[in-house]
Amino acid sequence: MTPYTFDQKTSEFLSWFRAQPGTTFHHDIEVRDLRDRGAGRGIVAKADISPDTVLFTIPRQSIICTSTSSLAAKIPGLFGGAEEQDDGVDNHMNSEGGEAEDEDGDDDKSQDSWTSLILVLIYEYLQGANSSWKPYLDVLPTIDDFSTPMFWAADELAELQASPVADKVGRDEADKMVRTKILPVVRAHPAVFFPEGTAQLGDDELVQLAFRMGSVIMAYAFDLEKEDDEDKKSQESHAEEVEEDEWVEDREGKTMLGMVPMADILNADATFNAHIEHGEHALTATSLRPIAAGEEIFNYYGPLSNGELLRRYGYTTHAHRRWNLVDLEWGPVLAALRAEVPLPAKQWDEIVGGLDEDELEEAFVIERGAEDPDSEGRVAEVEKAAGAPEELVEQLKAVMKAVKKVRPDALPDKVARDKIIYSAISRALDERTRQYGTTLEQDLKRYEESSDGADQKVRRQRMALDVRIGEKVLLRQATDTVRAKLAELTKAESDGEKPSAKRRRV
């Protein structure tokens, strides 16, 4: 049998979607092939669309989740915990993180909402034509379609250089989770997962399938609010609250997750023109503002940096650069401070040992503080440059207060104190910048000389460049801001002046 083409799969999916009881699909929109711009499928307006227009509707019974799949009935008790722990959140699924609870548990009841949906998707996929969602499953990305760092080769990951994204891939953790929580369930119930007459997949094949489904969930799943929940939360995701590794579920299994046909066909960007509303019986996509004919319809994933966008979804955009960020760890800053205040090592150890470790931040975020989009999905230009994180300055002041108790002569006044603080930050920023291996100028030149194309490796290199350029821009801005502050303090010191109370407040 000849495999379906991309367009044939789209056509089959649309026919299936329209046939589902309760679905709607506006006559002025269409699903279009956007692979030429690296976007897979997308939804585009065929005619001008007014604000508050219902674009499409998905009844809850058409969503793939633990309460709609027949897997729950075939393995009683498998999803008891996950189903009972629905916390009513309705935001788009962008969470991943630390290892799941009961990670080493291998019994059926150890599943959380994340692994539960992975099992459901594996089950429905293995049913083939017998699955009610087969036309929908056929348009979901395959392993080869994903460009998240989870699937990058070592040389491709190296292009991220010192970006924190490189340390958050978490493939080993994901592999362990799959082998301890997914494979045992499938192996314990082969007659359920593998239809009669079909060959069973080997462990490595199942792991790859679980990786695919886990990545699908991270990119496309929604948190499903309770049907009787009157507290309608916004579409903005919890992405900014989650900082752990890859796609291992970190929400204590409290949220019911589901795959929402058609909603995940929408691509997303920082500027968007539609959102998903969660009703009692259905989810509805609605336009936020006028959409011109030929314009793509975009959803919103949240105020994500390009690094987070790449890590979760496998792409970067110009508009998301506004939320770029880079980390600065406390260890190098403290080392720089110790170099600025040459006390004996024993004294420094006493000072550091006397600090309350619970009160000390281990890392700080450098960003520009860009605002969120407005109610119509528009964003304003970011005028503010990055600087030293206020929390870092305050933490250094606390350390310097402890230093003054040991060596009062080391800090004759606040100007001297602030000079030491900003000199230490400047040193730490220089060291952080050197970790990348290439300069901002070298990266910009390479980016300008490269171009988006069909070659997957080239696209990944360009996205890695986009991420690390964004981080280096922030480090450059922060360095310039800190050095300007140092110049101001040096001038004040040479003039014998004390900065005003307002100017001292940094």
Short mmCIF file of C-alpha atoms in Angstrom, two decimals:
data_model
loop_
_atom_site.label_atom_id
_atom_site.label_comp_id
_atom_site.label_asym_id
_atom_site.label_seq_id
_atom_site.Cartn_x
_atom_site.Cartn_y
_atom_site.Cartn_z
CA MET A 1 0.00 0.00 0.00
CA THR A 2 1.39 3.41 -0.97
CA PRO A 3 1.97 5.66 2.09
CA TYR A 4 -0.24 8.73 2.33
CA THR A 5 1.35 11.98 1.24
CA PHE A 6 1.48 15.06 3.44
CA ASP A 7 -1.54 16.58 1.68
CA GLN A 8 -3.50 13.33 1.80
CA LYS A 9 -2.95 13.08 5.55
CA THR A 10 -4.16 16.67 5.92
CA SER A 11 -7.26 15.93 3.86
CA GLU A 12 -8.04 12.78 5.85
CA PHE A 13 -7.61 14.68 9.11
CA LEU A 14 -9.94 17.49 8.02
CA SER A 15 -12.60 15.00 6.94
CA TRP A 16 -12.29 13.18 10.25
CA PHE A 17 -12.41 16.43 12.24
CA ARG A 18 -15.53 17.72 10.50
CA ALA A 19 -17.24 14.36 11.08
CA GLN A 20 -16.79 14.55 14.85
CA PRO A 21 -20.06 15.47 16.64
CA GLY A 22 -19.96 19.06 17.87
CA THR A 23 -16.95 20.29 15.88
CA THR A 24 -17.00 23.49 13.83
CA PHE A 25 -14.48 24.84 11.31
CA HIS A 26 -14.98 28.35 9.90
CA HIS A 27 -15.39 28.51 6.13
CA ASP A 28 -12.88 31.40 5.88
CA ILE A 29 -9.90 29.45 7.23
CA GLU A 30 -7.89 26.53 5.87
CA VAL A 31 -5.09 24.18 6.91
CA ARG A 32 -2.09 24.92 4.72
CA ASP A 33 1.26 23.27 4.05
CA LEU A 34 3.88 25.63 5.52
CA ARG A 35 6.90 23.36 5.30
CA ASP A 36 8.63 25.84 3.02
CA ARG A 37 9.01 28.09 6.06
CA GLY A 38 9.80 25.23 8.45
CA ALA A 39 6.40 25.40 10.12
CA GLY A 40 4.80 22.11 9.10
CA ARG A 41 1.06 22.68 8.93
CA GLY A 42 -0.63 25.92 9.87
CA ILE A 43 -4.01 27.60 9.66
CA VAL A 44 -4.39 30.57 7.31
CA ALA A 45 -7.28 32.98 6.70
CA LYS A 46 -8.86 32.66 3.24
CA ALA A 47 -10.82 35.91 3.70
CA ASP A 48 -10.79 38.84 6.12
CA ILE A 49 -11.89 37.76 9.60
CA SER A 50 -13.41 40.04 12.24
CA PRO A 51 -12.44 40.07 15.93
CA ASP A 52 -14.23 37.63 18.24
CA THR A 53 -14.93 35.21 15.40
CA VAL A 54 -15.18 31.55 16.37
CA LEU A 55 -12.56 29.87 14.18
CA PHE A 56 -13.15 26.29 15.22
CA THR A 57 -14.62 24.26 18.07
CA ILE A 58 -13.45 20.97 19.56
CA PRO A 59 -15.86 19.06 21.83
CA ARG A 60 -14.22 17.57 24.89
CA GLN A 61 -15.15 14.04 23.86
CA SER A 62 -12.88 14.42 20.81
CA ILE A 63 -9.81 15.19 22.94
CA ILE A 64 -7.37 12.34 23.54
CA CYS A 65 -6.92 11.93 27.28
CA THR A 66 -7.21 9.29 29.98
CA SER A 67 -10.98 9.77 30.25
CA THR A 68 -11.72 9.34 26.52
CA SER A 69 -9.34 6.53 25.55
CA SER A 70 -10.49 2.93 25.98
CA LEU A 71 -7.14 2.09 27.56
CA ALA A 72 -8.45 3.00 31.02
CA ALA A 73 -11.26 0.45 30.73
CA LYS A 74 -8.91 -2.27 29.51
CA ILE A 75 -6.47 -1.79 32.40
CA PRO A 76 -8.65 -0.84 35.41
CA GLY A 77 -6.88 1.38 37.92
CA LEU A 78 -4.10 2.41 35.56
CA PHE A 79 -5.04 6.09 35.62
CA GLY A 80 -6.77 6.34 38.99
CA GLY A 81 -4.27 8.80 40.44
CA ALA A 82 -3.94 10.96 37.35
CA GLU A 83 -7.70 11.24 36.77
CA GLU A 84 -8.47 12.12 40.37
CA GLN A 85 -5.78 14.79 40.48
CA ASP A 86 -7.06 17.13 37.79
CA ASP A 87 -6.34 20.58 39.20
CA GLY A 88 -8.45 22.52 36.70
CA VAL A 89 -5.63 24.36 34.96
CA ASP A 90 -6.43 25.20 31.35
CA ASN A 91 -3.16 26.56 30.07
CA HIS A 92 -1.27 25.25 27.04
CA MET A 93 1.12 22.53 28.00
CA ASN A 94 4.68 23.78 28.17
CA SER A 95 5.91 22.11 31.33
CA GLU A 96 8.68 19.67 31.81
CA GLY A 97 11.13 19.23 34.53
CA GLY A 98 12.47 17.11 37.31
CA GLU A 99 12.02 13.40 37.42
CA ALA A 100 8.52 12.13 38.01
CA GLU A 101 7.37 11.00 41.41
CA ASP A 102 7.87 7.34 42.23
CA GLU A 103 10.35 7.25 39.38
CA ASP A 104 11.49 3.74 40.14
CA GLY A 105 8.01 2.38 40.65
CA ASP A 106 6.99 -0.18 38.10
CA ASP A 107 3.40 -0.91 39.07
CA ASP A 108 0.41 0.30 37.07
CA LYS A 109 -0.73 2.78 39.72
CA SER A 110 2.54 4.74 39.75
CA GLN A 111 1.54 6.81 36.71
CA ASP A 112 1.19 10.58 36.79
CA SER A 113 -0.61 12.76 34.25
CA TRP A 114 2.44 12.98 31.99
CA THR A 115 3.23 9.27 31.75
CA SER A 116 -0.49 8.49 31.59
CA LEU A 117 -0.90 10.49 28.39
CA ILE A 118 2.26 8.94 26.93
CA LEU A 119 0.72 5.51 27.54
CA VAL A 120 -2.58 6.60 25.97
CA LEU A 121 -0.85 7.90 22.85
CA ILE A 122 1.27 4.77 22.53
CA TYR A 123 -1.83 2.61 22.90
CA GLU A 124 -3.89 4.57 20.36
CA TYR A 125 -0.98 4.63 17.90
CA LEU A 126 -0.48 0.87 18.14
CA GLN A 127 -4.17 0.25 17.44
CA GLY A 128 -3.70 1.58 13.92
CA ALA A 129 -6.96 1.83 11.98
CA ASN A 130 -8.87 0.62 15.05
CA SER A 131 -8.13 3.87 16.89
CA SER A 132 -10.86 6.52 16.78
CA TRP A 133 -8.12 9.14 16.42
CA LYS A 134 -6.01 7.54 13.66
CA PRO A 135 -6.39 10.44 11.12
CA TYR A 136 -5.36 12.85 13.87
CA LEU A 137 -2.42 10.71 15.01
CA ASP A 138 -1.26 10.56 11.39
CA VAL A 139 -0.66 14.34 11.27
CA LEU A 140 1.30 14.47 14.53
CA PRO A 141 5.08 14.88 14.11
CA THR A 142 7.33 11.86 13.78
CA ILE A 143 10.76 11.53 15.35
CA ASP A 144 12.33 12.91 12.16
CA ASP A 145 10.10 16.00 12.32
CA PHE A 146 11.29 17.17 15.73
CA SER A 147 14.06 19.75 15.98
CA THR A 148 14.15 20.04 19.76
CA PRO A 149 17.66 19.53 21.23
CA MET A 150 16.44 16.20 22.64
CA PHE A 151 16.98 14.79 19.14
CA TRP A 152 20.18 16.64 18.18
CA ALA A 153 23.50 14.96 17.51
CA ALA A 154 26.49 15.79 19.71
CA ASP A 155 28.02 18.16 17.15
CA GLU A 156 24.69 19.99 16.83
CA LEU A 157 24.39 20.39 20.60
CA ALA A 158 27.94 21.77 20.64
CA GLU A 159 26.67 24.72 18.58
CA LEU A 160 24.82 25.92 21.68
CA GLN A 161 28.21 26.47 23.34
CA ALA A 162 27.68 27.74 26.92
CA SER A 163 23.95 28.30 26.58
CA PRO A 164 21.97 26.94 29.55
CA VAL A 165 19.80 25.17 26.99
CA ALA A 166 22.61 22.66 26.42
CA ASP A 167 22.41 21.51 30.05
CA LYS A 168 18.63 21.07 30.00
CA VAL A 169 18.25 18.43 27.31
CA GLY A 170 17.75 15.65 29.87
CA ARG A 171 17.72 12.72 27.47
CA ASP A 172 19.18 10.33 30.04
CA GLU A 173 16.51 11.28 32.58
CA ALA A 174 13.78 10.84 29.97
CA ASP A 175 15.17 7.44 28.98
CA LYS A 176 15.16 6.32 32.60
CA MET A 177 11.59 7.49 33.10
CA VAL A 178 10.40 5.62 30.00
CA ARG A 179 12.14 2.40 30.97
CA THR A 180 10.85 2.46 34.57
CA LYS A 181 7.29 3.73 34.07
CA ILE A 182 6.23 3.11 30.47
CA LEU A 183 7.84 -0.14 29.34
CA PRO A 184 6.74 -2.19 32.40
CA VAL A 185 3.08 -1.32 31.75
CA VAL A 186 3.28 -2.24 28.06
CA ARG A 187 5.12 -5.47 28.80
CA ALA A 188 2.62 -6.42 31.52
CA HIS A 189 -0.32 -6.00 29.12
CA PRO A 190 0.85 -7.05 25.64
CA ALA A 191 -2.62 -8.21 24.56
CA VAL A 192 -3.97 -4.73 25.31
CA PHE A 193 -1.33 -2.70 23.53
CA PHE A 194 -0.62 -4.95 20.55
CA PRO A 195 -3.66 -5.95 18.45
CA GLU A 196 -3.97 -9.62 17.57
CA GLY A 197 -1.82 -10.54 14.61
CA THR A 198 0.62 -7.63 15.00
CA ALA A 199 4.26 -7.93 16.01
CA GLN A 200 5.35 -6.60 19.38
CA LEU A 201 7.88 -3.78 19.40
CA GLY A 202 11.25 -4.30 21.03
CA ASP A 203 12.32 -2.22 24.02
CA ASP A 204 14.39 0.21 21.98
CA GLU A 205 11.53 0.68 19.53
CA LEU A 206 9.13 1.36 22.40
CA VAL A 207 11.55 3.85 23.93
CA GLN A 208 11.73 5.73 20.63
CA LEU A 209 7.94 5.70 20.38
CA ALA A 210 7.67 7.00 23.94
CA PHE A 211 10.21 9.71 23.15
CA ARG A 212 8.11 10.74 20.18
CA MET A 213 4.91 10.86 22.23
CA GLY A 214 6.58 12.67 25.11
CA SER A 215 7.84 15.33 22.71
CA VAL A 216 4.39 15.57 21.10
CA ILE A 217 2.91 16.18 24.55
CA MET A 218 5.46 18.85 25.41
CA ALA A 219 4.81 20.66 22.15
CA TYR A 220 1.07 20.25 21.70
CA ALA A 221 -0.82 18.98 24.76
CA PHE A 222 -3.16 21.15 26.78
CA ASP A 223 -3.90 21.19 30.49
CA LEU A 224 -7.59 20.36 30.72
CA GLU A 225 -9.65 22.28 33.23
CA LYS A 226 -12.58 20.58 34.92
CA GLU A 227 -15.89 20.86 33.12
CA ASP A 228 -17.50 22.48 36.16
CA ASP A 229 -14.64 24.83 36.87
CA GLU A 230 -15.88 28.42 36.71
CA ASP A 231 -12.44 29.90 37.21
CA LYS A 232 -11.40 30.53 33.60
CA LYS A 233 -7.66 31.09 33.55
CA SER A 234 -5.78 32.83 30.78
CA GLN A 235 -4.18 31.05 27.80
CA GLU A 236 -0.70 32.13 28.85
CA SER A 237 1.32 29.12 29.90
CA HIS A 238 3.24 28.32 33.05
CA ALA A 239 6.38 28.14 30.93
CA GLU A 240 8.13 30.96 32.76
CA GLU A 241 7.68 29.08 36.04
CA VAL A 242 9.33 25.88 34.86
CA GLU A 243 13.11 25.62 34.69
CA GLU A 244 13.91 21.93 34.90
CA ASP A 245 15.16 19.37 32.40
CA GLU A 246 13.28 18.37 29.23
CA TRP A 247 9.93 16.69 29.24
CA VAL A 248 9.74 14.56 32.36
CA GLU A 249 6.55 15.59 34.17
CA ASP A 250 7.12 17.80 37.22
CA ARG A 251 3.66 18.72 38.38
CA GLU A 252 3.13 15.91 40.88
CA GLY A 253 0.60 14.36 38.53
CA LYS A 254 -2.07 16.89 39.44
CA THR A 255 -3.02 18.05 35.97
CA MET A 256 -5.01 16.09 33.41
CA LEU A 257 -3.37 16.51 30.03
CA GLY A 258 -4.98 16.04 26.65
CA MET A 259 -4.25 16.23 22.95
CA VAL A 260 -6.67 18.65 21.28
CA PRO A 261 -7.22 18.02 17.55
CA MET A 262 -7.00 21.16 15.36
CA ALA A 263 -5.89 23.38 18.26
CA ASP A 264 -2.37 22.03 17.84
CA ILE A 265 -2.38 22.79 14.12
CA LEU A 266 -2.12 26.46 15.10
CA ASN A 267 1.45 27.70 15.11
CA ALA A 268 2.45 30.24 17.74
CA ASP A 269 4.48 33.43 18.10
CA ALA A 270 5.02 36.34 20.47
CA THR A 271 2.58 38.37 18.39
CA PHE A 272 -0.61 36.39 17.92
CA ASN A 273 -4.20 36.88 16.82
CA ALA A 274 -6.17 34.00 18.33
CA HIS A 275 -6.59 32.15 21.60
CA ILE A 276 -8.20 28.98 22.90
CA GLU A 277 -11.14 29.33 25.28
CA HIS A 278 -12.08 26.44 27.54
CA GLY A 279 -15.81 25.90 27.87
CA GLU A 280 -17.77 23.35 29.84
CA HIS A 281 -18.25 21.00 26.91
CA ALA A 282 -15.82 22.25 24.25
CA LEU A 283 -12.66 24.21 23.51
CA THR A 284 -13.06 27.12 21.10
CA ALA A 285 -10.49 29.05 19.05
CA THR A 286 -11.45 32.73 18.74
CA SER A 287 -9.87 35.62 16.84
CA LEU A 288 -8.53 38.43 19.03
CA ARG A 289 -8.39 41.14 16.36
CA PRO A 290 -8.95 41.58 12.61
CA ILE A 291 -7.14 38.94 10.56
CA ALA A 292 -6.49 39.75 6.90
CA ALA A 293 -6.94 37.26 4.08
CA GLY A 294 -3.71 35.29 3.59
CA GLU A 295 -2.54 35.96 7.15
CA GLU A 296 -1.55 33.01 9.31
CA ILE A 297 -3.50 32.49 12.51
CA PHE A 298 -1.22 32.29 15.54
CA ASN A 299 -1.71 31.03 19.07
CA TYR A 300 0.49 32.04 22.04
CA TYR A 301 2.80 29.78 24.04
CA GLY A 302 3.84 32.35 26.62
CA PRO A 303 6.70 34.85 27.15
CA LEU A 304 9.46 32.40 26.26
CA SER A 305 13.05 33.17 25.38
CA ASN A 306 14.31 31.73 22.12
CA GLY A 307 16.31 29.27 24.18
CA GLU A 308 13.16 27.96 25.85
CA LEU A 309 11.26 28.05 22.57
CA LEU A 310 13.95 25.89 20.97
CA ARG A 311 14.11 23.52 23.92
CA ARG A 312 10.37 22.93 24.04
CA TYR A 313 9.22 23.33 20.45
CA GLY A 314 12.28 23.14 18.23
CA TYR A 315 12.27 26.59 16.64
CA THR A 316 13.17 30.24 17.29
CA THR A 317 11.52 33.48 16.15
CA HIS A 318 12.54 37.10 15.85
CA ALA A 319 9.60 38.25 17.99
CA HIS A 320 10.57 36.03 20.93
CA ARG A 321 14.00 37.68 21.19
CA ARG A 322 12.34 40.28 23.42
CA TRP A 323 12.14 37.65 26.19
CA ASN A 324 15.67 36.29 25.78
CA LEU A 325 17.54 35.63 28.99
CA VAL A 326 20.84 34.25 30.19
CA ASP A 327 21.97 32.95 33.56
CA LEU A 328 24.78 34.17 35.80
CA GLU A 329 25.71 31.74 38.56
CA TRP A 330 26.56 32.88 42.06
CA GLY A 331 29.79 30.88 42.35
CA PRO A 332 31.79 32.89 39.78
CA VAL A 333 30.39 36.15 41.16
CA LEU A 334 31.50 35.26 44.68
CA ALA A 335 34.92 34.23 43.36
CA ALA A 336 35.20 37.60 41.62
CA LEU A 337 34.21 39.38 44.83
CA ARG A 338 36.88 37.53 46.77
CA ALA A 339 39.42 38.69 44.19
CA GLU A 340 38.26 42.29 44.66
CA VAL A 341 38.53 42.08 48.46
CA PRO A 342 41.84 40.27 49.13
CA LEU A 343 41.16 38.95 52.61
CA PRO A 344 42.92 35.85 53.92
CA ALA A 345 41.18 32.69 52.75
CA LYS A 346 40.31 31.77 56.33
CA GLN A 347 38.49 35.06 56.84
CA TRP A 348 36.58 34.66 53.61
CA ASP A 349 35.59 31.14 54.62
CA GLU A 350 34.28 32.50 57.93
CA ILE A 351 32.31 35.23 56.14
CA VAL A 352 30.75 32.86 53.63
CA GLY A 353 30.12 30.24 56.32
CA GLY A 354 28.24 32.80 58.38
CA LEU A 355 25.76 33.55 55.61
CA ASP A 356 22.36 31.89 55.59
CA GLU A 357 22.57 29.51 52.64
CA ASP A 358 18.79 29.33 52.42
CA GLU A 359 18.72 33.07 51.74
CA LEU A 360 21.34 32.95 48.97
CA GLU A 361 20.28 32.63 45.34
CA GLU A 362 22.39 30.16 43.36
CA ALA A 363 21.86 31.82 39.98
CA PHE A 364 20.51 35.06 38.55
CA VAL A 365 18.69 35.89 35.35
CA ILE A 366 19.85 38.65 33.02
CA GLU A 367 17.01 39.95 30.87
CA ARG A 368 15.53 43.16 29.51
CA GLY A 369 12.24 43.02 31.38
CA ALA A 370 10.03 43.03 28.28
CA GLU A 371 6.30 43.39 28.83
CA ASP A 372 3.76 40.69 27.97
CA PRO A 373 1.52 41.06 24.90
CA ASP A 374 -1.63 43.16 25.17
CA SER A 375 -5.17 41.78 25.04
CA GLU A 376 -5.06 41.69 21.23
CA GLY A 377 -1.81 39.74 21.05
CA ARG A 378 0.44 42.68 20.17
CA VAL A 379 3.79 43.54 21.74
CA ALA A 380 5.58 46.86 22.13
CA GLU A 381 9.22 47.52 21.30
CA VAL A 382 11.66 46.86 24.12
CA GLU A 383 13.65 49.98 24.93
CA LYS A 384 15.33 48.87 28.15
CA ALA A 385 18.81 47.34 28.00
CA ALA A 386 19.87 44.52 30.27
CA GLY A 387 21.82 45.35 33.41
CA ALA A 388 22.96 43.76 36.66
CA PRO A 389 20.07 41.82 38.23
CA GLU A 390 18.78 43.74 41.25
CA GLU A 391 18.65 40.55 43.31
CA LEU A 392 22.35 39.98 42.63
CA VAL A 393 23.30 43.49 43.72
CA GLU A 394 21.31 43.10 46.94
CA GLN A 395 22.91 39.73 47.66
CA LEU A 396 26.36 41.21 47.17
CA LYS A 397 25.48 44.07 49.52
CA ALA A 398 24.55 41.51 52.16
CA VAL A 399 27.93 39.81 51.72
CA MET A 400 29.74 43.14 51.89
CA LYS A 401 27.92 43.92 55.12
CA ALA A 402 29.41 40.74 56.54
CA VAL A 403 32.83 41.75 55.18
CA LYS A 404 32.63 45.12 56.92
CA LYS A 405 32.11 43.42 60.26
CA VAL A 406 35.37 41.54 59.79
CA ARG A 407 37.37 44.31 58.07
CA PRO A 408 35.79 47.75 58.63
CA ASP A 409 38.69 49.48 56.85
CA ALA A 410 37.97 47.55 53.63
CA LEU A 411 34.81 49.59 53.05
CA PRO A 412 35.31 53.23 54.02
CA ASP A 413 32.00 54.31 52.47
CA LYS A 414 29.16 53.17 50.22
CA VAL A 415 30.88 54.41 47.08
CA ALA A 416 33.82 52.11 47.78
CA ARG A 417 31.43 49.28 48.55
CA ASP A 418 29.49 49.75 45.33
CA LYS A 419 32.69 49.97 43.28
CA ILE A 420 33.74 46.59 44.63
CA ILE A 421 30.29 45.12 43.95
CA TYR A 422 30.11 46.31 40.36
CA SER A 423 33.73 45.40 39.69
CA ALA A 424 32.96 41.86 40.84
CA ILE A 425 29.89 41.71 38.62
CA SER A 426 31.93 43.00 35.69
CA ARG A 427 34.54 40.28 36.23
CA ALA A 428 31.87 37.59 36.44
CA LEU A 429 30.18 38.84 33.27
CA ASP A 430 33.49 38.76 31.41
CA GLU A 431 34.08 35.18 32.54
CA ARG A 432 30.54 34.16 31.57
CA THR A 433 31.02 35.65 28.11
CA ARG A 434 34.33 33.83 27.60
CA GLN A 435 32.62 30.49 28.25
CA TYR A 436 30.98 30.65 24.82
CA GLY A 437 34.17 30.25 22.80
CA THR A 438 33.27 32.70 20.01
CA THR A 439 32.54 36.41 20.12
CA LEU A 440 29.24 38.12 19.47
CA GLU A 441 30.69 39.69 16.34
CA GLN A 442 31.83 36.33 14.99
CA ASP A 443 28.40 34.84 15.58
CA LEU A 444 26.59 37.77 13.96
CA LYS A 445 28.78 37.47 10.88
CA ARG A 446 28.13 33.75 10.63
CA TYR A 447 24.39 34.27 11.11
CA GLU A 448 24.26 36.88 8.36
CA GLU A 449 26.11 34.56 5.99
CA SER A 450 23.81 31.62 6.74
CA SER A 451 20.24 31.13 5.57
CA ASP A 452 17.24 29.01 6.41
CA GLY A 453 17.00 26.07 4.08
CA ALA A 454 15.70 22.57 3.69
CA ASP A 455 18.77 20.98 5.27
CA GLN A 456 17.94 20.01 8.86
CA LYS A 457 21.51 20.32 10.13
CA VAL A 458 21.85 23.84 8.72
CA ARG A 459 18.56 24.89 10.32
CA ARG A 460 19.65 23.56 13.68
CA GLN A 461 22.98 25.38 13.46
CA ARG A 462 21.16 28.61 12.64
CA MET A 463 18.75 28.18 15.55
CA ALA A 464 21.66 27.51 17.91
CA LEU A 465 23.29 30.69 16.61
CA ASP A 466 20.07 32.61 17.23
CA VAL A 467 19.97 31.39 20.83
CA ARG A 468 23.59 32.08 21.70
CA ILE A 469 23.59 35.46 19.93
CA GLY A 470 20.60 36.48 22.02
CA GLU A 471 22.40 35.47 25.20
CA LYS A 472 25.62 37.24 24.20
CA VAL A 473 23.70 40.43 23.39
CA LEU A 474 22.32 40.41 26.93
CA LEU A 475 25.77 39.79 28.42
CA ARG A 476 27.17 42.65 26.33
CA GLN A 477 24.38 44.99 27.41
CA ALA A 478 24.77 44.03 31.06
CA THR A 479 28.54 44.51 30.85
CA ASP A 480 28.14 47.96 29.29
CA THR A 481 25.58 48.97 31.93
CA VAL A 482 27.79 47.77 34.78
CA ARG A 483 30.86 49.53 33.39
CA ALA A 484 28.89 52.74 33.02
CA LYS A 485 27.92 52.44 36.68
CA LEU A 486 31.56 51.88 37.61
CA ALA A 487 32.58 54.99 35.69
CA GLU A 488 29.94 56.97 37.56
CA LEU A 489 31.17 55.66 40.90
CA THR A 490 34.81 56.35 40.01
CA LYS A 491 33.97 59.93 39.08
CA ALA A 492 32.04 60.40 42.31
CA GLU A 493 34.98 59.02 44.26
CA SER A 494 37.51 61.26 42.51
CA ASP A 495 35.29 64.29 42.98
CA GLY A 496 34.90 63.48 46.64
CA GLU A 497 31.14 63.38 46.19
CA LYS A 498 28.61 60.97 47.52
CA PRO A 499 25.91 59.79 45.14
CA SER A 500 22.46 61.02 46.02
CA ALA A 501 20.12 58.60 47.78
CA LYS A 502 18.26 58.19 44.51
CA ARG A 503 21.44 57.42 42.55
CA ARG A 504 22.64 54.98 45.21
CA ARG A 505 19.48 52.95 44.90
CA VAL A 506 20.42 50.36 42.25
#
